[in-house]
Amino acid sequence: MDVTLPEHVEALRQEVRRFAEKEIRPHVMAWDEAKTFPMAVVKQLGEMGMMGVIFPEEYGGAGMGYLEYAVVVEELSRVDGSVGITVAAHNSLCSNHIFAMGSEAQKQQYLRPLASGQALGAWGLTEPGSGSDAGSLRTSAKKEGSHYILNGTKTFITHGTVGDIFVVMARTRPSEPGRSSADGISAFVLEKGMNGFRAGKQENKLGLRASDTSELILEDVKVPEANLLGEDGLGFKQAMKTLDGGRISIGALGLGMAQGAFEEAVRYSKIRYTFGKPLADHQGIQFKLADMGTEIEAARLLIYRAAGLKDQGLPYAKAASMAKLYSSEVACRVANEAVQILGGYGYTKDYPVEKYYRDVKLCTIGEGTSEIQRTVIARYLQSEY
């Protein structure tokens, strides 16, 4: 890695790398095969402050910025994307939504246990019939006295079965002709154990299999009015702002996995001999490695730039979409080439590139597909030129 970071950020990188190598790497394939959520490791990360990287110490967080956060997710994902996405989803979505939009009372009640790692967060926007078209969600929230009654189903929810605190978007007003379908959507904080609120089917996924993903079922869930985040009807706008920051962490997720796959490819190319010399001495392999390394460094610069803009309080949404788009697609290309360099061995579970190959695809889908990122970027560019 050729990017020079502030001394304290580099020290954080080394701390997280040592932890990942010691506590995560020996278990990666076993967790993946069994779809085992590594709760013990998540608790350890909470004790290290990693489950509240971006939140002030007054709320139990580590008081760091998005640059440090990106480095944390990158280093965890270099070893196991499942752990990386656990930290990313917890910080960027549920916890950050409450931090940015919640009242002081809500922050004290919900953000504090999340940021300190005592509770695990989940965020519910996607539904079976509304993915990229999130504004068409159908989960309803009907006001009854001092409560809302929520009904509906959410899908592809990270930490759906293991989460403790949930931010869920629901429609408080029906769609009206001539108005955006996103109008009338509100955000609520729910807690595990509420009557009528439960996890549904746990997904059997291609990759990131140690990351918990499931449905959420809401059947006449009685939610206090005090659990409404911000104003009634502004939940969709809140969700879109939350996703802007989340795209930095998903970019870092892809970057870390790309780095891991690249390192494995370089290592193998030095020890595997063909036609009397190491693979690394063949020009065809050298060209692959050169392209992989160059694209990884470009992705890293885009991610760190977006993180830096956010830390400075400057507009960053376009930069975040660019970073997420490029990093996720680079991760797919790098993992594909890593498998190709290892040949038949790359197609087996005896080498880790097979897992990187499966894991990276999520980055082009989650928190806004590559197609959505291109739409977002194009809108910004059209307004600028």
mmCIF file of C-alpha atoms in Angstrom:
data_model
loop_
_atom_site.group_PDB
_atom_site.id
_atom_site.type_symbol
_atom_site.label_atom_id
_atom_site.label_comp_id
_atom_site.label_asym_id
_atom_site.label_seq_id
_atom_site.Cartn_x
_atom_site.Cartn_y
_atom_site.Cartn_z
ATOM 1 C CA MET A 1 0.000 0.000 0.000
ATOM 2 C CA ASP A 2 1.485 3.326 -1.139
ATOM 3 C CA VAL A 3 -0.911 5.809 0.509
ATOM 4 C CA THR A 4 0.699 7.660 3.397
ATOM 5 C CA LEU A 5 -1.684 8.000 6.335
ATOM 6 C CA PRO A 6 -1.421 10.057 9.530
ATOM 7 C CA GLU A 7 0.583 8.204 12.158
ATOM 8 C CA HIS A 8 -2.414 7.484 14.387
ATOM 9 C CA VAL A 9 -4.406 6.068 11.467
ATOM 10 C CA GLU A 10 -1.558 3.793 10.436
ATOM 11 C CA ALA A 11 -1.241 2.622 14.045
ATOM 12 C CA LEU A 12 -4.953 1.796 14.006
ATOM 13 C CA ARG A 13 -4.495 -0.143 10.771
ATOM 14 C CA GLN A 14 -1.774 -2.264 12.307
ATOM 15 C CA GLU A 15 -3.828 -2.894 15.441
ATOM 16 C CA VAL A 16 -6.840 -4.080 13.436
ATOM 17 C CA ARG A 17 -4.636 -6.148 11.105
ATOM 18 C CA ARG A 18 -3.037 -7.985 14.035
ATOM 19 C CA PHE A 19 -6.468 -8.671 15.496
ATOM 20 C CA ALA A 20 -7.826 -9.954 12.189
ATOM 21 C CA GLU A 21 -4.868 -12.244 11.590
ATOM 22 C CA LYS A 22 -5.019 -13.708 15.097
ATOM 23 C CA GLU A 23 -8.717 -13.857 15.926
ATOM 24 C CA ILE A 24 -10.417 -14.116 12.527
ATOM 25 C CA ARG A 25 -8.237 -15.766 9.880
ATOM 26 C CA PRO A 26 -7.994 -19.206 11.568
ATOM 27 C CA HIS A 27 -11.793 -19.512 11.536
ATOM 28 C CA VAL A 28 -12.797 -17.942 8.234
ATOM 29 C CA MET A 29 -13.589 -21.055 6.229
ATOM 30 C CA ALA A 30 -15.295 -22.868 9.114
ATOM 31 C CA TRP A 31 -17.588 -19.889 9.732
ATOM 32 C CA ASP A 32 -18.300 -19.614 6.022
ATOM 33 C CA GLU A 33 -19.146 -23.284 5.548
ATOM 34 C CA ALA A 34 -21.424 -23.430 8.595
ATOM 35 C CA LYS A 35 -22.937 -19.929 8.181
ATOM 36 C CA THR A 36 -21.770 -19.187 11.722
ATOM 37 C CA PHE A 37 -22.155 -15.598 12.876
ATOM 38 C CA PRO A 38 -18.967 -14.785 14.866
ATOM 39 C CA MET A 39 -20.650 -13.178 17.872
ATOM 40 C CA ALA A 40 -17.604 -13.582 20.138
ATOM 41 C CA VAL A 41 -15.413 -11.653 17.685
ATOM 42 C CA VAL A 42 -18.062 -8.958 17.344
ATOM 43 C CA LYS A 43 -18.050 -8.547 21.114
ATOM 44 C CA GLN A 44 -14.258 -8.208 21.052
ATOM 45 C CA LEU A 45 -14.520 -5.575 18.328
ATOM 46 C CA GLY A 46 -17.013 -3.735 20.513
ATOM 47 C CA GLU A 47 -14.508 -3.706 23.356
ATOM 48 C CA MET A 48 -11.924 -2.261 20.946
ATOM 49 C CA GLY A 49 -14.313 0.536 19.976
ATOM 50 C CA MET A 50 -14.813 -0.730 16.436
ATOM 51 C CA MET A 51 -18.605 -1.043 16.748
ATOM 52 C CA GLY A 52 -18.785 2.693 17.374
ATOM 53 C CA VAL A 53 -15.854 3.999 15.341
ATOM 54 C CA ILE A 54 -17.566 7.134 14.046
ATOM 55 C CA PHE A 55 -19.546 8.176 17.124
ATOM 56 C CA PRO A 56 -18.539 10.599 19.878
ATOM 57 C CA GLU A 57 -17.205 9.238 23.129
ATOM 58 C CA GLU A 58 -20.143 10.840 24.964
ATOM 59 C CA TYR A 59 -22.355 8.184 23.339
ATOM 60 C CA GLY A 60 -19.964 5.323 23.970
ATOM 61 C CA GLY A 61 -18.178 5.540 20.637
ATOM 62 C CA ALA A 62 -14.493 5.761 19.729
ATOM 63 C CA GLY A 63 -14.716 9.361 18.530
ATOM 64 C CA MET A 64 -12.908 8.699 15.247
ATOM 65 C CA GLY A 65 -13.592 9.889 11.709
ATOM 66 C CA TYR A 66 -14.553 8.253 8.436
ATOM 67 C CA LEU A 67 -10.941 7.841 7.330
ATOM 68 C CA GLU A 68 -10.241 5.688 10.383
ATOM 69 C CA TYR A 69 -13.543 3.905 9.821
ATOM 70 C CA ALA A 70 -12.681 3.082 6.208
ATOM 71 C CA VAL A 71 -9.316 1.690 7.310
ATOM 72 C CA VAL A 72 -10.979 -0.500 9.974
ATOM 73 C CA VAL A 73 -13.458 -1.990 7.501
ATOM 74 C CA GLU A 74 -10.726 -2.412 4.883
ATOM 75 C CA GLU A 75 -8.446 -4.342 7.241
ATOM 76 C CA LEU A 76 -11.180 -6.617 8.589
ATOM 77 C CA SER A 77 -12.408 -7.341 5.054
ATOM 78 C CA ARG A 78 -8.882 -8.140 3.873
ATOM 79 C CA VAL A 79 -9.224 -11.254 6.041
ATOM 80 C CA ASP A 80 -12.987 -11.836 6.066
ATOM 81 C CA GLY A 81 -15.636 -9.759 4.339
ATOM 82 C CA SER A 82 -18.310 -11.217 6.595
ATOM 83 C CA VAL A 83 -16.773 -9.496 9.609
ATOM 84 C CA GLY A 84 -16.153 -6.365 7.574
ATOM 85 C CA ILE A 85 -19.770 -6.032 6.531
ATOM 86 C CA THR A 86 -20.916 -6.691 10.100
ATOM 87 C CA VAL A 87 -18.971 -3.662 11.315
ATOM 88 C CA ALA A 88 -20.011 -1.603 8.279
ATOM 89 C CA ALA A 89 -23.742 -2.289 8.528
ATOM 90 C CA HIS A 90 -23.791 -1.747 12.283
ATOM 91 C CA ASN A 91 -21.956 1.595 12.159
ATOM 92 C CA SER A 92 -23.191 3.088 8.895
ATOM 93 C CA LEU A 93 -26.850 2.157 8.884
ATOM 94 C CA CYS A 94 -28.714 1.531 12.131
ATOM 95 C CA SER A 95 -26.366 3.368 14.480
ATOM 96 C CA ASN A 96 -25.646 6.284 12.157
ATOM 97 C CA HIS A 97 -29.322 6.770 11.330
ATOM 98 C CA ILE A 98 -30.079 7.182 15.035
ATOM 99 C CA PHE A 99 -27.047 9.431 15.543
ATOM 100 C CA ALA A 100 -27.936 11.725 12.636
ATOM 101 C CA MET A 101 -31.720 11.834 12.993
ATOM 102 C CA GLY A 102 -32.537 10.832 16.563
ATOM 103 C CA SER A 103 -33.436 12.984 19.528
ATOM 104 C CA GLU A 104 -31.103 13.255 22.491
ATOM 105 C CA ALA A 105 -33.312 10.823 24.412
ATOM 106 C CA GLN A 106 -33.195 8.326 21.533
ATOM 107 C CA LYS A 107 -29.409 8.615 21.317
ATOM 108 C CA GLN A 108 -29.040 7.967 25.026
ATOM 109 C CA GLN A 109 -31.402 5.007 24.947
ATOM 110 C CA TYR A 110 -30.344 3.355 21.692
ATOM 111 C CA LEU A 111 -27.104 4.786 20.298
ATOM 112 C CA ARG A 112 -25.147 4.360 23.515
ATOM 113 C CA PRO A 113 -25.500 0.532 23.661
ATOM 114 C CA LEU A 114 -24.907 0.315 19.900
ATOM 115 C CA ALA A 115 -21.775 2.466 19.858
ATOM 116 C CA SER A 116 -20.292 0.701 22.874
ATOM 117 C CA GLY A 117 -20.832 -2.718 21.297
ATOM 118 C CA GLN A 118 -23.312 -3.875 23.925
ATOM 119 C CA ALA A 119 -26.074 -4.180 21.312
ATOM 120 C CA LEU A 120 -26.053 -5.065 17.609
ATOM 121 C CA GLY A 121 -27.920 -2.923 15.103
ATOM 122 C CA ALA A 122 -29.915 -3.696 11.961
ATOM 123 C CA TRP A 123 -31.543 -1.455 9.354
ATOM 124 C CA GLY A 124 -34.696 -2.304 7.434
ATOM 125 C CA LEU A 125 -35.439 -0.598 4.122
ATOM 126 C CA THR A 126 -35.536 -3.299 1.419
ATOM 127 C CA GLU A 127 -38.670 -5.364 0.839
ATOM 128 C CA PRO A 128 -39.474 -8.316 -1.430
ATOM 129 C CA GLY A 129 -41.017 -5.936 -3.972
ATOM 130 C CA SER A 130 -38.833 -2.847 -3.475
ATOM 131 C CA GLY A 131 -35.069 -2.962 -3.807
ATOM 132 C CA SER A 132 -33.544 -0.207 -5.935
ATOM 133 C CA ASP A 133 -37.028 1.335 -6.063
ATOM 134 C CA ALA A 134 -37.006 1.691 -2.294
ATOM 135 C CA GLY A 135 -39.599 4.444 -2.305
ATOM 136 C CA SER A 136 -42.283 1.948 -3.296
ATOM 137 C CA LEU A 137 -42.061 0.053 -0.008
ATOM 138 C CA ARG A 138 -45.365 -1.250 1.379
ATOM 139 C CA THR A 139 -44.706 -1.802 5.088
ATOM 140 C CA SER A 140 -47.352 0.306 6.819
ATOM 141 C CA ALA A 141 -47.367 2.292 10.059
ATOM 142 C CA LYS A 142 -50.840 3.338 11.204
ATOM 143 C CA LYS A 143 -51.134 5.929 13.971
ATOM 144 C CA GLU A 144 -53.332 4.836 16.882
ATOM 145 C CA GLY A 145 -53.235 7.182 19.859
ATOM 146 C CA SER A 146 -49.706 7.414 21.208
ATOM 147 C CA HIS A 147 -48.488 4.423 19.144
ATOM 148 C CA TYR A 148 -47.963 3.310 15.561
ATOM 149 C CA ILE A 149 -49.033 -0.164 14.400
ATOM 150 C CA LEU A 150 -46.538 -1.603 11.903
ATOM 151 C CA ASN A 151 -47.245 -4.366 9.398
ATOM 152 C CA GLY A 152 -45.094 -5.691 6.584
ATOM 153 C CA THR A 153 -42.037 -7.699 5.582
ATOM 154 C CA LYS A 154 -38.441 -6.602 5.100
ATOM 155 C CA THR A 155 -35.869 -8.692 3.263
ATOM 156 C CA PHE A 156 -32.076 -8.978 2.929
ATOM 157 C CA ILE A 157 -31.621 -7.448 6.375
ATOM 158 C CA THR A 158 -28.096 -7.688 7.779
ATOM 159 C CA HIS A 159 -28.319 -8.883 11.417
ATOM 160 C CA GLY A 160 -31.985 -9.727 10.994
ATOM 161 C CA THR A 161 -31.794 -12.708 13.345
ATOM 162 C CA VAL A 162 -28.976 -11.566 15.650
ATOM 163 C CA GLY A 163 -29.752 -7.858 15.958
ATOM 164 C CA ASP A 164 -30.984 -6.140 19.118
ATOM 165 C CA ILE A 165 -31.970 -2.678 17.890
ATOM 166 C CA PHE A 166 -33.549 -2.018 14.478
ATOM 167 C CA VAL A 167 -34.278 1.059 12.403
ATOM 168 C CA VAL A 168 -37.215 0.234 10.119
ATOM 169 C CA MET A 169 -38.802 2.355 7.380
ATOM 170 C CA ALA A 170 -42.583 2.179 7.022
ATOM 171 C CA ARG A 171 -45.287 4.125 5.225
ATOM 172 C CA THR A 172 -47.273 6.438 7.506
ATOM 173 C CA ARG A 173 -49.244 7.972 4.628
ATOM 174 C CA PRO A 174 -50.423 6.207 1.452
ATOM 175 C CA SER A 175 -49.036 7.224 -1.920
ATOM 176 C CA GLU A 176 -51.000 10.009 -3.565
ATOM 177 C CA PRO A 177 -51.388 10.795 -7.293
ATOM 178 C CA GLY A 178 -48.917 13.401 -8.431
ATOM 179 C CA ARG A 179 -46.612 12.938 -5.475
ATOM 180 C CA SER A 180 -43.432 10.920 -5.152
ATOM 181 C CA SER A 181 -43.919 7.379 -3.882
ATOM 182 C CA ALA A 182 -41.251 8.194 -1.269
ATOM 183 C CA ASP A 183 -43.469 10.793 0.393
ATOM 184 C CA GLY A 184 -45.096 9.573 3.577
ATOM 185 C CA ILE A 185 -42.350 7.126 4.605
ATOM 186 C CA SER A 186 -41.151 7.368 8.215
ATOM 187 C CA ALA A 187 -38.377 5.750 10.245
ATOM 188 C CA PHE A 188 -38.859 3.959 13.563
ATOM 189 C CA VAL A 189 -36.623 2.348 16.171
ATOM 190 C CA LEU A 190 -37.719 -1.175 17.100
ATOM 191 C CA GLU A 191 -36.323 -3.524 19.704
ATOM 192 C CA LYS A 192 -35.865 -7.265 19.598
ATOM 193 C CA GLY A 193 -38.689 -8.968 21.461
ATOM 194 C CA MET A 194 -41.473 -6.526 20.599
ATOM 195 C CA ASN A 195 -44.760 -8.391 20.184
ATOM 196 C CA GLY A 196 -45.349 -9.319 16.543
ATOM 197 C CA PHE A 197 -41.777 -8.502 15.518
ATOM 198 C CA ARG A 198 -39.545 -11.404 14.527
ATOM 199 C CA ALA A 199 -36.954 -12.640 12.071
ATOM 200 C CA GLY A 200 -38.161 -14.606 9.068
ATOM 201 C CA LYS A 201 -36.261 -16.797 6.642
ATOM 202 C CA GLN A 202 -32.485 -16.707 6.991
ATOM 203 C CA GLU A 203 -30.901 -16.382 3.558
ATOM 204 C CA ASN A 204 -28.596 -19.071 2.170
ATOM 205 C CA LYS A 205 -26.164 -16.865 0.273
ATOM 206 C CA LEU A 206 -23.489 -17.160 -2.377
ATOM 207 C CA GLY A 207 -20.924 -15.335 -0.262
ATOM 208 C CA LEU A 208 -20.397 -13.473 3.008
ATOM 209 C CA ARG A 209 -22.054 -16.484 4.549
ATOM 210 C CA ALA A 210 -20.938 -15.759 8.114
ATOM 211 C CA SER A 211 -22.795 -12.457 7.923
ATOM 212 C CA ASP A 212 -26.366 -12.877 9.151
ATOM 213 C CA THR A 213 -28.999 -11.945 6.548
ATOM 214 C CA SER A 214 -32.712 -12.593 6.946
ATOM 215 C CA GLU A 215 -36.253 -11.344 6.577
ATOM 216 C CA LEU A 216 -38.008 -9.244 9.191
ATOM 217 C CA ILE A 217 -41.688 -9.924 9.841
ATOM 218 C CA LEU A 218 -43.904 -7.231 11.356
ATOM 219 C CA GLU A 219 -47.409 -8.268 12.408
ATOM 220 C CA ASP A 220 -49.340 -5.588 14.301
ATOM 221 C CA VAL A 221 -46.184 -4.378 16.033
ATOM 222 C CA LYS A 222 -47.083 -1.661 18.537
ATOM 223 C CA VAL A 223 -44.363 0.997 18.453
ATOM 224 C CA PRO A 224 -44.448 4.036 20.788
ATOM 225 C CA GLU A 225 -44.676 7.423 19.099
ATOM 226 C CA ALA A 226 -41.448 8.260 20.970
ATOM 227 C CA ASN A 227 -39.666 5.760 18.688
ATOM 228 C CA LEU A 228 -40.345 7.812 15.562
ATOM 229 C CA LEU A 229 -37.009 9.110 14.210
ATOM 230 C CA GLY A 230 -37.271 12.738 13.200
ATOM 231 C CA GLU A 231 -40.440 13.988 11.545
ATOM 232 C CA ASP A 232 -43.279 11.851 10.273
ATOM 233 C CA GLY A 233 -42.948 11.423 6.496
ATOM 234 C CA LEU A 234 -39.253 12.219 6.193
ATOM 235 C CA GLY A 235 -37.939 8.674 6.636
ATOM 236 C CA PHE A 236 -37.047 8.134 2.983
ATOM 237 C CA LYS A 237 -34.923 11.288 2.838
ATOM 238 C CA GLN A 238 -33.239 10.186 6.060
ATOM 239 C CA ALA A 239 -32.535 6.761 4.550
ATOM 240 C CA MET A 240 -30.937 8.246 1.428
ATOM 241 C CA LYS A 241 -28.629 10.433 3.545
ATOM 242 C CA THR A 242 -27.728 7.417 5.661
ATOM 243 C CA LEU A 243 -26.828 5.444 2.539
ATOM 244 C CA ASP A 244 -24.451 8.176 1.356
ATOM 245 C CA GLY A 245 -22.169 7.533 4.313
ATOM 246 C CA GLY A 246 -22.703 3.801 4.082
ATOM 247 C CA ARG A 247 -21.308 3.756 0.567
ATOM 248 C CA ILE A 248 -17.905 4.747 1.898
ATOM 249 C CA SER A 249 -17.861 1.677 4.122
ATOM 250 C CA ILE A 250 -19.062 -0.646 1.345
ATOM 251 C CA GLY A 251 -16.307 0.749 -0.844
ATOM 252 C CA ALA A 252 -13.856 -0.079 1.949
ATOM 253 C CA LEU A 253 -15.375 -3.556 2.201
ATOM 254 C CA GLY A 254 -14.666 -4.194 -1.481
ATOM 255 C CA LEU A 255 -11.219 -2.655 -1.211
ATOM 256 C CA GLY A 256 -10.234 -4.907 1.670
ATOM 257 C CA MET A 257 -11.386 -8.059 -0.084
ATOM 258 C CA ALA A 258 -9.624 -6.997 -3.293
ATOM 259 C CA GLN A 259 -6.424 -6.472 -1.309
ATOM 260 C CA GLY A 260 -6.752 -9.893 0.292
ATOM 261 C CA ALA A 261 -7.324 -11.634 -3.027
ATOM 262 C CA PHE A 262 -4.442 -9.738 -4.615
ATOM 263 C CA GLU A 263 -2.017 -10.713 -1.865
ATOM 264 C CA GLU A 264 -2.955 -14.368 -2.266
ATOM 265 C CA ALA A 265 -2.429 -14.155 -6.032
ATOM 266 C CA VAL A 266 1.014 -12.556 -5.625
ATOM 267 C CA ARG A 267 2.025 -15.120 -3.016
ATOM 268 C CA TYR A 268 0.960 -18.047 -5.192
ATOM 269 C CA SER A 269 2.585 -16.616 -8.329
ATOM 270 C CA LYS A 270 5.958 -16.638 -6.555
ATOM 271 C CA ILE A 271 5.866 -20.276 -5.450
ATOM 272 C CA ARG A 272 4.085 -21.947 -8.401
ATOM 273 C CA TYR A 273 6.468 -22.952 -11.193
ATOM 274 C CA THR A 274 5.471 -23.511 -14.810
ATOM 275 C CA PHE A 275 7.782 -24.068 -17.760
ATOM 276 C CA GLY A 276 10.779 -23.896 -15.454
ATOM 277 C CA LYS A 277 10.111 -20.576 -13.745
ATOM 278 C CA PRO A 278 7.702 -18.987 -11.252
ATOM 279 C CA LEU A 279 4.363 -17.754 -12.546
ATOM 280 C CA ALA A 280 5.423 -14.268 -11.444
ATOM 281 C CA ASP A 281 8.168 -14.316 -14.088
ATOM 282 C CA HIS A 282 5.689 -14.849 -16.932
ATOM 283 C CA GLN A 283 4.728 -11.610 -18.633
ATOM 284 C CA GLY A 284 1.050 -12.599 -18.858
ATOM 285 C CA ILE A 285 0.859 -12.955 -15.082
ATOM 286 C CA GLN A 286 2.908 -9.787 -14.529
ATOM 287 C CA PHE A 287 0.408 -7.795 -16.586
ATOM 288 C CA LYS A 288 -2.481 -9.183 -14.540
ATOM 289 C CA LEU A 289 -0.787 -8.301 -11.259
ATOM 290 C CA ALA A 290 0.123 -4.833 -12.525
ATOM 291 C CA ASP A 291 -3.486 -4.098 -13.462
ATOM 292 C CA MET A 292 -4.811 -5.509 -10.195
ATOM 293 C CA GLY A 293 -2.409 -3.505 -8.052
ATOM 294 C CA THR A 294 -3.046 -0.290 -9.981
ATOM 295 C CA GLU A 295 -6.810 -0.564 -9.721
ATOM 296 C CA ILE A 296 -6.647 -1.339 -6.000
ATOM 297 C CA GLU A 297 -4.571 1.791 -5.356
ATOM 298 C CA ALA A 298 -6.981 3.897 -7.430
ATOM 299 C CA ALA A 299 -9.936 2.525 -5.456
ATOM 300 C CA ARG A 300 -8.146 3.250 -2.181
ATOM 301 C CA LEU A 301 -7.575 6.863 -3.176
ATOM 302 C CA LEU A 302 -11.236 7.325 -4.123
ATOM 303 C CA ILE A 303 -12.408 5.873 -0.806
ATOM 304 C CA TYR A 304 -9.991 7.892 1.318
ATOM 305 C CA ARG A 305 -10.948 11.038 -0.612
ATOM 306 C CA ALA A 306 -14.654 10.493 0.064
ATOM 307 C CA ALA A 307 -13.918 9.788 3.727
ATOM 308 C CA GLY A 308 -11.795 12.915 3.975
ATOM 309 C CA LEU A 309 -14.524 15.090 2.471
ATOM 310 C CA LYS A 310 -17.046 13.776 4.966
ATOM 311 C CA ASP A 311 -14.666 14.292 7.869
ATOM 312 C CA GLN A 312 -14.186 17.912 6.768
ATOM 313 C CA GLY A 313 -17.925 18.520 6.578
ATOM 314 C CA LEU A 314 -17.769 19.077 2.807
ATOM 315 C CA PRO A 315 -20.199 17.682 0.176
ATOM 316 C CA TYR A 316 -19.247 14.058 -0.310
ATOM 317 C CA ALA A 317 -22.225 12.166 -1.769
ATOM 318 C CA LYS A 318 -20.889 12.096 -5.349
ATOM 319 C CA ALA A 319 -17.435 11.084 -4.149
ATOM 320 C CA ALA A 320 -18.956 8.311 -2.023
ATOM 321 C CA SER A 321 -20.912 6.930 -4.976
ATOM 322 C CA MET A 322 -17.823 7.057 -7.193
ATOM 323 C CA ALA A 323 -15.757 5.302 -4.544
ATOM 324 C CA LYS A 324 -18.375 2.629 -3.948
ATOM 325 C CA LEU A 325 -18.957 2.026 -7.671
ATOM 326 C CA TYR A 326 -15.306 1.785 -8.604
ATOM 327 C CA SER A 327 -14.155 -0.176 -5.570
ATOM 328 C CA SER A 328 -16.916 -2.774 -5.835
ATOM 329 C CA GLU A 329 -16.264 -3.408 -9.523
ATOM 330 C CA VAL A 330 -12.497 -3.485 -8.982
ATOM 331 C CA ALA A 331 -13.038 -6.073 -6.247
ATOM 332 C CA CYS A 332 -14.920 -8.286 -8.683
ATOM 333 C CA ARG A 333 -12.225 -7.951 -11.345
ATOM 334 C CA VAL A 334 -9.378 -8.563 -8.915
ATOM 335 C CA ALA A 335 -11.026 -11.620 -7.352
ATOM 336 C CA ASN A 336 -11.738 -13.028 -10.808
ATOM 337 C CA GLU A 337 -8.118 -12.575 -11.881
ATOM 338 C CA ALA A 338 -6.885 -14.068 -8.608
ATOM 339 C CA VAL A 339 -8.859 -17.237 -9.302
ATOM 340 C CA GLN A 340 -7.485 -17.273 -12.854
ATOM 341 C CA ILE A 341 -3.882 -16.940 -11.648
ATOM 342 C CA LEU A 342 -4.319 -19.877 -9.281
ATOM 343 C CA GLY A 343 -5.980 -21.891 -12.029
ATOM 344 C CA GLY A 344 -7.539 -25.128 -10.826
ATOM 345 C CA TYR A 345 -6.441 -24.471 -7.271
ATOM 346 C CA GLY A 346 -8.239 -21.152 -7.361
ATOM 347 C CA TYR A 347 -11.476 -23.030 -7.965
ATOM 348 C CA THR A 348 -11.095 -25.084 -4.791
ATOM 349 C CA LYS A 349 -11.739 -24.224 -1.169
ATOM 350 C CA ASP A 350 -8.164 -25.144 -0.297
ATOM 351 C CA TYR A 351 -7.170 -21.586 -1.231
ATOM 352 C CA PRO A 352 -8.918 -18.412 -0.052
ATOM 353 C CA VAL A 353 -9.368 -16.772 -3.460
ATOM 354 C CA GLU A 354 -12.454 -18.913 -4.066
ATOM 355 C CA LYS A 355 -14.126 -17.269 -1.093
ATOM 356 C CA TYR A 356 -13.095 -13.756 -2.096
ATOM 357 C CA TYR A 357 -14.573 -14.483 -5.532
ATOM 358 C CA ARG A 358 -17.934 -15.325 -3.956
ATOM 359 C CA ASP A 359 -17.869 -12.581 -1.351
ATOM 360 C CA VAL A 360 -17.063 -9.551 -3.499
ATOM 361 C CA LYS A 361 -20.193 -9.699 -5.651
ATOM 362 C CA LEU A 362 -22.334 -8.308 -2.850
ATOM 363 C CA CYS A 363 -20.456 -5.015 -3.100
ATOM 364 C CA THR A 364 -21.970 -4.293 -6.525
ATOM 365 C CA ILE A 365 -25.472 -4.877 -5.119
ATOM 366 C CA GLY A 366 -25.718 -3.761 -1.487
ATOM 367 C CA GLU A 367 -26.404 -0.136 -0.465
ATOM 368 C CA GLY A 368 -27.215 0.810 -4.040
ATOM 369 C CA THR A 369 -26.366 -1.311 -7.082
ATOM 370 C CA SER A 370 -23.703 -0.255 -9.558
ATOM 371 C CA GLU A 371 -26.520 0.897 -11.822
ATOM 372 C CA ILE A 372 -27.949 3.117 -9.083
ATOM 373 C CA GLN A 373 -24.479 4.533 -8.369
ATOM 374 C CA ARG A 374 -24.081 5.486 -12.033
ATOM 375 C CA THR A 375 -27.476 7.189 -11.946
ATOM 376 C CA VAL A 376 -26.532 9.129 -8.813
ATOM 377 C CA ILE A 377 -23.152 10.143 -10.229
ATOM 378 C CA ALA A 378 -24.673 11.212 -13.548
ATOM 379 C CA ARG A 379 -27.181 13.471 -11.787
ATOM 380 C CA TYR A 380 -24.400 15.219 -9.903
ATOM 381 C CA LEU A 381 -22.328 15.620 -13.068
ATOM 382 C CA GLN A 382 -25.276 17.030 -15.016
ATOM 383 C CA SER A 383 -25.830 19.655 -12.326
ATOM 384 C CA GLU A 384 -22.141 20.592 -12.266
ATOM 385 C CA TYR A 385 -21.501 21.020 -15.995
#
